[in-house]
Amino acid sequence: MFGDLFEEDFSFVSNNQCGKGKKPKSKDTEPPAPREFTKLSGIKNQGGTCYLNSLLQTLHFTPEFREALFSLGPEELGSLEDINKPDVKVRIIPLQLQRLFAQLLLLDQQAASTTDLTESFGWNSNEEMRQHDVQELNRILFSALETSLVGTSGHDLINRLYHGTVVNQIVCKECKNVSERQEDFLDLTVAVKDVSGLEEALWNMYVEEEYFENDNLYRCGACNKLVEAAKSAKLRKLPPFLTVSLLRFNFDFEKCERYKETSCYTFPIQINLRPFCEQTPLDDLEYMYELFSVIIHKGGCYGGHYHVYIKDVDALGNWQLKPCSKDPINDLFQEEESKLMTEEKVQKDTENIKEMENPLTILKGILSEEESKQIPVDQLGQKLLEKKGMSWNKKYRKQYGPIRKYLQNHSQIFRLSPDDNKVSLKEMYHKLQFGSDSQGQGLQSPSQNNDVQWTSESLCTVLKDSASGSHWFDLNDSKVQPIKEKDIEKQFQGKESAYMLFYRKSQLKRPSEAQANPRYRVPDHLVNEMDAANIELQKRRMDCDSADSNIDLHLHLGSHYKLYHGALHPSLSQKESVLDLTIDKRKTLGDLRQSIFQLLEFWEGDIILSTAKSLPAGLHLYQTLDGDEMTLGGIGLADGADVFVWNGKEVGGMEVLSGLDHEPVLLNVLRLAGYNEGGKGQHFIESQHAVPCSAELSTLWKALPSPGGIILMNSSGSDKEVENWKVVPEEDMKKTVRSVGLTDGSSILVLDSHDQSLVNMASGNLAAFTHDISWLQVKNFCRLEAEEKQVKITATIETVMSDIKIKAIQELQLGEDLVNDSCLRPINRNGKLLSPVPEDYTVKEAELKMGSLLGLCHGKAPTSTQLFLYFVVGSELQGGPEMEIIVEETASVRECLNLMLEKSGLPATVVFIFKRPSSTLIVHLFENIPTGNNWHLRRIDWCYEAGEALSEEGARLKELNVCSGDTLVITEGKLPPKGFLKVPIWWYKPLMHFGHQESMQDQMNCMTCMMGALRVSPAGDSPTYVQSDIGLCYAGNVEISGEAFLEDLKIQAMTLPFFQELSVPSPEFLRAWTLESKRPGKLLRNNQQQLNEYKLGGRTEICIEPLQKEENLGPSDLLLRVQMGIPGERDYYHSVDLVWDISKECTAWALRHRLAAHYSLPVEKIEIAKYFPEKFEWMTISSWTQQISKRKRKKKQESLQSAPFHLKDGDIIGVKNLLLEDGKDFSTVRDDVGKETQRQLAMEKKKSQQAQRLQNDVFSEGKVATKHRKPEVALSINVGIFR
């Protein structure tokens, strides 16, 4: 869609001024290209207007619409010249449409512009770049035209051509009374999902009936009672032009996203609409329609591209591949032979193997060997397998697609049968036999039995269908191409598929005068304007062709140049040394020489002209121009060529060597920079030297200041790879610069005598390059000063860190006592000191980058066998202080834990708090417990939270891959043995809802108390607020094997002190849930299932719920908490547990019957809803029964376990008794209070986020913003009021 986004708008005719064109911005602006061989004009895409272009082309190729618009003259529409005149009504939109259609018909340009039309719509540049729906545009454009044409003779133009009516009927089956309702339409919208094609969709809409029966009856006005009835719809009035919109875009309620239907959807070229209309005595021809336009959408539901297939009803276009010649067979044969010879030449220049592997060559060879000359496509694939030993799908499908599609794409070589099942070579690839009649003009087919026949007429219209007059074109913005009628079938399905269909009545015949006559019924003033515009266009094109022959030459005057380092350089400014000359390239060299003589009046002597070229080293001469009779184009002078004007001998008294062998080469000469040289981070000093490529290296040696040094060269430039640098041996000094491989940009490294240690003389390679010779920055943290000093220490990647530390202490002028009591620590971007670097490491081993910042700090650095670790106490990682410690990498986890506990100074007192159901707190203090036995270590995960536990306390840190710089968390609690789970157990009792005997004030007081229990999720940073309407009480921890059963877990939970006061007969009286966000989550239902099978994580918590009776739920049982509403009050009775067997179905219908049976109420007298406690909302489970046809009665209903209800164990279901109350509001006072509290908390969160965002704006520079999808904007067209 955005292919022409940056295309300049060269539209010549403007609609802002009648009959006058816009002046081009500059005289050099090229005129728009003429129409191509189709003789049809496209429309330019303004960036996102492909949908508009497709619809406009369809209206343009609807002759009745176009001519009806042309019939409205200036006396009714006004004139564009009067736009700015006050009190003058100008109907801009129809005038701009008239002008656009005239351009498409008569103006000789490849593509017209819609800029003036969109401006009349009131669109700005943003609207022109925004994607819209063509079906929406069709309705809005028709509405705008109707409004614009009010009060004119064309006021009924849209209704006359596109208006139809549909009648909806409901027939009572008892009294046969018919109730009718008539609807108007300008286009029919048909379904695509689960429908095979247009005819089936129309059948479902206008033939099938919907029945009102059983629980869904119809109230008849005549019978005055509920009765069975049938509902149907029929087309009553058909328009001359029928527009069909396909509903390809749908919404997936499970994924909550839009999607495009790409399934196969067929539609006929001709269609009889009689079966879908009311029965009338009219002839069948009144109901016959022919397809003439198909708007196609390519892409997805959030964007794409539109183009249109259109039937040329008036034969305005040239439906040919190219214009015919006198000998079309010979032309086509020569073209194909030339194409094949070109391909063969390229292949021979590369590899002959590619020719053997080319599928085109292989398939042609197989077909040429066949005696019948025509074989099935499947058999062709089999013969390919036999010949190459590999199938098409395995060898070529990935690159070329399916074999049938490949044959279709090479239709100039292969001919497919009408059913696409057989293939043969076209005759021009067989041996042609020419007849020997007296005229010498006969042409005979090589085989009379060959069904592949070529004639002059067939070659002129290679694409023409067998059906006469079926001229179809693909109009894709500016491009117009002829297509076959059968190409429409390719748009039945896929991402590129039909989106709108346009049919016209078969009885609508066009007059013979309109055939191939684009001027037919075009107003005279528009014809005259287009003729004048075409004359001006032709003149501009002729001027442009003449300007194309002119070339600009740059004349370099030899008297203004000087020679040094083997290249020419201007002695004056560039403007004074170079003259520009424009000349026709069809003139001769003598004409050029004469023009230069006239230009240079001061010149004395002969003028020698030489071609020149600007090189990095300067200007260089190549060839002297001879032959004054030759044209400038013939000697190879192109636009922008450089020509050197001189006497042919010398420049500035120095001889000039010309030609390719004496080209100057510009070299980069590098020298290592000293400490005080170069800028920040600069490793070397660089200079440039130009030398002739024929010069010897010894000459270069003398020009470089390197006494007693070494020269290294790098022909690949200033590459920092060490292996690319080679020492130049002394025996190579007599070689030329070019012979040793030095070119423009090559580098020379000059090393002084004291730098020669960097060279490995044995191999002649550089041992270290400049990026390894740099500096590290060291900042002083040993003294508390107002400004910490910072120094730069020279180092290589092999420098030992201890040496860097000693140099830094000396540069900072610190005491020598710090040598044994200090260390170097890298500093990250946030200014945090990282783990110290071992002093016996080199810079490379420490993984430090040159230029890194280090901090000189107190304390010894760890050795290579020690680890520097950070640790935090407790789970509050963000607020707790981060401490540091150095331990041996061979230390065990237990030893490391004890060292950390000792350094952190944790108290030896552990406090345990128990809470009984009576809300009494029991506090136990245990003194002198060994602290290490009640703590364990955990790693930090990627969210900077306590993660994996180091469970093997006897394992060494090195074995567990604990590295320097890692952060560990000291967590309270003892780890369970290996293979055991440590499961926290909670006592769970749902809080009962308030009874109707309590006063409203008591309820509100209790609501306020419970809303205080709204708590933040454990993460702490993202406040997700939950309602505490459940009773949870911590009971203790249970250590149990993962291989134990659920029943064993319940038995161990019964042994906890918290359960001692409770009387639980057996584990069957307990129900176990996982705890998720302080709420029951998954129900653990099978007592004889192992805990490992539940996949309980290391941090899973279990809540136990007591029961009044034994329970053993099956896999298909769903546990729901059902509560009946209190009549007249916004409250509910106590909830009860309901077990529902969903093995057969889990639908709304089945749930309603189950609840009706539970409460002994009629099914139609209850309303049910599901409660979402985290949102304080109720969602009604609707009892509405969808009306479906008999054909679709067996369609499976959606399960309640899917979207949007997601019904699961423990969900709360509210029930309303319609016999006692009429209201269907399920919400309570608690829900109102909860929603208000959530709203206030959300507002506070939003305010805090805005404040945080403002605070972080300083750090947001340089970050890439997330690209969000632009919001969809409604399409509109602004129209003046003419009523």
Short mmCIF file of C-alpha atoms in Angstrom, two decimals, residues 166-173 177-181 183 203-213 216-218 227-234 1184 1187-1190 1193:
data_model
loop_
_atom_site.label_atom_id
_atom_site.label_comp_id
_atom_site.label_asym_id
_atom_site.label_seq_id
_atom_site.Cartn_x
_atom_site.Cartn_y
_atom_site.Cartn_z
CA VAL A 166 -35.48 -6.38 0.89
CA VAL A 167 -38.72 -7.51 2.48
CA ASN A 168 -38.72 -9.43 5.81
CA GLN A 169 -41.77 -11.58 6.48
CA ILE A 170 -43.04 -13.51 9.52
CA VAL A 171 -45.82 -15.99 8.73
CA CYS A 172 -48.03 -17.29 11.53
CA LYS A 173 -48.46 -21.08 11.20
CA ASN A 177 -51.11 -13.91 8.93
CA VAL A 178 -48.11 -12.27 7.25
CA SER A 179 -46.20 -9.46 8.95
CA GLU A 180 -43.94 -7.53 6.57
CA ARG A 181 -41.15 -5.00 7.01
CA GLU A 183 -35.67 -2.39 4.13
CA TRP A 203 -29.37 -18.98 0.02
CA ASN A 204 -28.95 -18.72 3.78
CA MET A 205 -30.17 -15.12 3.76
CA TYR A 206 -33.09 -15.23 1.31
CA VAL A 207 -34.20 -18.87 0.96
CA GLU A 208 -33.82 -20.57 4.33
CA GLU A 209 -36.36 -19.82 7.03
CA GLU A 210 -35.95 -19.35 10.78
CA TYR A 211 -38.56 -21.00 12.98
CA PHE A 212 -40.10 -19.81 16.22
CA GLU A 213 -41.01 -22.93 18.19
CA ASN A 216 -39.11 -19.48 21.64
CA LEU A 217 -42.53 -18.54 20.22
CA TYR A 218 -43.78 -15.55 18.28
CA VAL A 227 -47.63 -19.17 18.25
CA GLU A 228 -45.20 -21.01 16.05
CA ALA A 229 -44.06 -18.96 13.06
CA ALA A 230 -41.55 -18.85 10.22
CA LYS A 231 -39.35 -15.88 9.42
CA SER A 232 -37.83 -15.28 5.98
CA ALA A 233 -36.44 -12.53 3.76
CA LYS A 234 -36.61 -11.92 0.01
CA TRP A 1184 -31.19 -16.30 25.37
CA GLN A 1187 -32.38 -18.56 16.38
CA ILE A 1188 -30.65 -20.88 13.95
CA SER A 1189 -31.81 -22.52 10.77
CA LYS A 1190 -32.60 -26.21 10.52
CA ARG A 1193 -29.33 -26.99 14.50
#
